[in-house]
Amino acid sequence: NQVFTWRGDQIGGSITSDTVSPHLRNAIVATEDKRFYWHPGVAPRGIASAVRITLSEGRGPLQGHGGSTISQQAAKLLCLGVPHAPSTMTEAEYEADCRRTTIWRKLKEAIYAMALEVKYTKGEVLDIYLNRTYLGAGARGFEAAAQRYFGKSANSVTPAEASMLAGLLVAPST
């Protein structure tokens, strides 16, 4: 129950799905995974829809629209790739490996997401996502992003601010 390390330029502290603004919690779930509270970690309908849209745009099935649930993204944020070893890779190389998308990685991500759902509550899975996702400008986690963009805690953002923060999930660096 103690923080071991933080990664990223700015960390605003830990938040939980219980302490964050309900506007922000609702905006994130609505944006990223409408069925979050009802699926077992993976949503086959969401994956099929994302693959269909991506293929209709002329791209490969893993190149584009995400069909990943919040649970799958939490699994990915815990990084299913290689362990971080500063002596052999930079932080950027580590991040690139974490974001790499292959069929094998997607399968591992789905299995790990279902395991997360068995071991943890939906709120705890959402907590992982809230505190680890990258939101641009060096902000990792929604508390850091709320501090960076609005100078306030994620527990006091307005509906409009919550919508803007949730919107960053689509392309945080853009």
Coordinates of C-alpha atoms in Angstrom, one line a residue:
N1 CA 0.0 0.0 0.0
Q2 CA 2.9 2.4 -0.5
V3 CA 3.9 4.1 -3.8
F4 CA 7.1 2.5 -5.1
T5 CA 7.7 4.7 -8.1
W6 CA 6.0 7.1 -10.5
R7 CA 6.7 7.3 -14.3
G8 CA 6.2 10.5 -16.3
D9 CA 6.9 14.2 -16.0
Q10 CA 4.0 15.2 -13.8
I11 CA 2.2 13.1 -11.2
G12 CA -0.6 14.7 -9.3
G13 CA -1.1 12.0 -6.7
S14 CA -3.4 9.0 -6.6
I15 CA -7.2 9.2 -7.0
T16 CA -9.9 6.6 -6.8
S17 CA -13.1 6.1 -8.7
D18 CA -14.9 7.0 -5.4
T19 CA -13.0 10.3 -4.9
V20 CA -12.8 11.6 -8.4
S21 CA -15.6 13.9 -9.7
P22 CA -18.6 11.9 -10.8
H23 CA -18.7 14.1 -13.9
L24 CA -15.2 12.9 -14.8
R25 CA -15.9 9.2 -13.9
N26 CA -19.0 9.3 -16.1
A27 CA -17.3 11.0 -19.0
I28 CA -14.4 8.5 -19.0
V29 CA -16.8 5.5 -19.0
A30 CA -19.0 7.1 -21.6
T31 CA -16.0 7.8 -23.9
E32 CA -13.9 4.7 -23.4
D33 CA -16.2 1.8 -22.5
K34 CA -20.0 2.3 -22.2
R35 CA -20.5 -1.3 -21.1
F36 CA -17.7 -1.2 -18.5
Y37 CA -19.9 -2.1 -15.6
W38 CA -21.5 -5.1 -17.4
H39 CA -18.8 -7.0 -19.2
P40 CA -16.2 -9.5 -17.8
G41 CA -13.2 -7.5 -19.0
V42 CA -13.5 -7.9 -22.7
A43 CA -16.4 -6.9 -25.0
P44 CA -16.5 -9.0 -28.2
R45 CA -19.1 -6.7 -29.7
G46 CA -16.8 -3.7 -29.2
I47 CA -13.8 -5.5 -30.7
A48 CA -15.8 -6.7 -33.7
S49 CA -17.1 -3.2 -34.3
A50 CA -13.7 -1.6 -34.1
V51 CA -12.2 -4.2 -36.5
R52 CA -15.1 -3.7 -39.0
I53 CA -14.6 0.1 -39.0
T54 CA -10.9 -0.2 -39.3
L55 CA -11.1 -2.7 -42.2
S56 CA -13.7 -0.5 -44.0
E57 CA -11.1 2.3 -43.8
G58 CA -8.6 0.1 -45.6
R59 CA -6.3 -0.5 -42.6
G60 CA -5.3 -3.7 -40.9
P61 CA -7.5 -5.1 -38.1
L62 CA -5.1 -3.9 -35.3
Q63 CA -4.4 -0.5 -36.8
G64 CA -6.9 2.1 -35.7
H65 CA -10.2 2.2 -33.8
G66 CA -9.8 0.7 -30.4
G67 CA -12.1 -2.0 -29.3
S68 CA -10.4 -2.4 -26.0
T69 CA -12.3 -2.1 -22.7
I70 CA -11.1 0.0 -19.8
S71 CA -10.0 -3.3 -18.2
Q72 CA -7.9 -4.2 -21.3
Q73 CA -6.4 -0.8 -21.3
A74 CA -5.6 -1.1 -17.6
A75 CA -3.9 -4.4 -18.4
K76 CA -1.9 -2.7 -21.1
L77 CA -1.0 0.2 -18.8
L78 CA 0.4 -2.4 -16.4
C79 CA 2.5 -3.3 -19.4
L80 CA 2.5 -6.8 -20.7
G81 CA 5.7 -6.2 -22.6
V82 CA 9.3 -6.5 -21.5
P83 CA 10.3 -5.4 -18.0
H84 CA 11.7 -1.9 -17.9
A85 CA 15.5 -2.0 -17.5
P86 CA 17.0 1.5 -17.7
S87 CA 20.4 0.1 -18.5
T88 CA 19.1 -1.5 -21.7
M89 CA 16.3 0.8 -22.9
T90 CA 15.2 4.4 -22.6
E91 CA 11.8 5.4 -21.2
A92 CA 10.6 6.1 -24.8
E93 CA 11.6 2.6 -26.0
Y94 CA 9.8 1.1 -23.0
E95 CA 6.6 3.1 -23.8
A96 CA 6.8 2.1 -27.4
D97 CA 7.0 -1.5 -26.4
C98 CA 4.1 -1.1 -24.1
R99 CA 2.0 0.4 -27.0
R100 CA 3.0 -2.3 -29.5
T101 CA 0.0 -4.1 -30.9
T102 CA 0.2 -7.7 -32.1
I103 CA -2.4 -10.5 -32.0
W104 CA -0.4 -12.2 -29.3
R105 CA -0.3 -9.0 -27.2
K106 CA -4.0 -8.5 -27.7
L107 CA -4.7 -12.1 -26.5
K108 CA -2.5 -11.6 -23.4
E109 CA -4.2 -8.3 -22.8
A110 CA -7.7 -9.9 -22.9
I111 CA -6.7 -12.8 -20.6
Y112 CA -5.1 -10.4 -18.2
A113 CA -8.1 -8.1 -18.3
M114 CA -10.4 -10.9 -17.4
A115 CA -8.1 -11.9 -14.5
L116 CA -8.1 -8.3 -13.3
E117 CA -11.9 -8.4 -13.2
V118 CA -11.9 -11.6 -11.2
K119 CA -9.4 -10.3 -8.6
Y120 CA -10.5 -6.7 -8.4
T121 CA -13.7 -4.7 -8.3
K122 CA -14.7 -2.6 -11.2
G123 CA -13.8 0.5 -9.1
E124 CA -10.3 -0.9 -8.5
V125 CA -9.8 -1.6 -12.2
L126 CA -11.0 1.9 -13.0
D127 CA -8.5 3.3 -10.3
I128 CA -5.6 1.7 -12.2
Y129 CA -6.8 3.4 -15.4
L130 CA -7.4 6.8 -13.8
N131 CA -3.9 6.9 -12.3
R132 CA -1.8 5.5 -15.1
T133 CA -3.2 6.7 -18.5
Y134 CA -1.2 9.4 -20.4
L135 CA -3.1 12.6 -21.0
G136 CA -0.6 14.8 -22.8
A137 CA 1.7 17.6 -21.7
G138 CA 3.6 15.2 -19.4
A139 CA 0.5 14.4 -17.3
R140 CA 0.1 10.8 -16.4
G141 CA -3.2 10.1 -14.6
F142 CA -6.3 12.3 -14.4
E143 CA -5.2 14.0 -11.2
A144 CA -2.0 15.2 -12.9
A145 CA -4.0 16.3 -16.0
A146 CA -6.6 18.2 -14.0
Q147 CA -3.8 20.0 -12.2
R148 CA -1.9 20.6 -15.4
Y149 CA -4.8 21.9 -17.5
F150 CA -7.1 23.5 -14.9
G151 CA -5.0 24.0 -11.7
K152 CA -7.5 22.0 -9.6
S153 CA -8.0 18.5 -8.4
A154 CA -9.7 15.8 -10.4
N155 CA -12.3 15.6 -7.7
S156 CA -13.6 19.1 -8.4
V157 CA -13.7 19.4 -12.2
T158 CA -16.9 20.7 -13.8
P159 CA -18.8 18.7 -16.4
A160 CA -17.2 20.8 -19.2
E161 CA -13.7 20.2 -17.8
A162 CA -14.4 16.5 -17.3
S163 CA -15.5 16.3 -21.0
M164 CA -12.3 17.9 -22.1
L165 CA -10.1 15.6 -20.0
A166 CA -12.0 12.5 -21.3
G167 CA -11.6 13.8 -24.8
L168 CA -7.8 13.8 -24.4
L169 CA -8.0 10.0 -24.3
V170 CA -8.5 9.8 -28.1
A171 CA -5.2 11.5 -28.9
P172 CA -3.4 13.0 -25.9
S173 CA -0.3 14.2 -27.7
T174 CA -2.4 15.9 -30.4

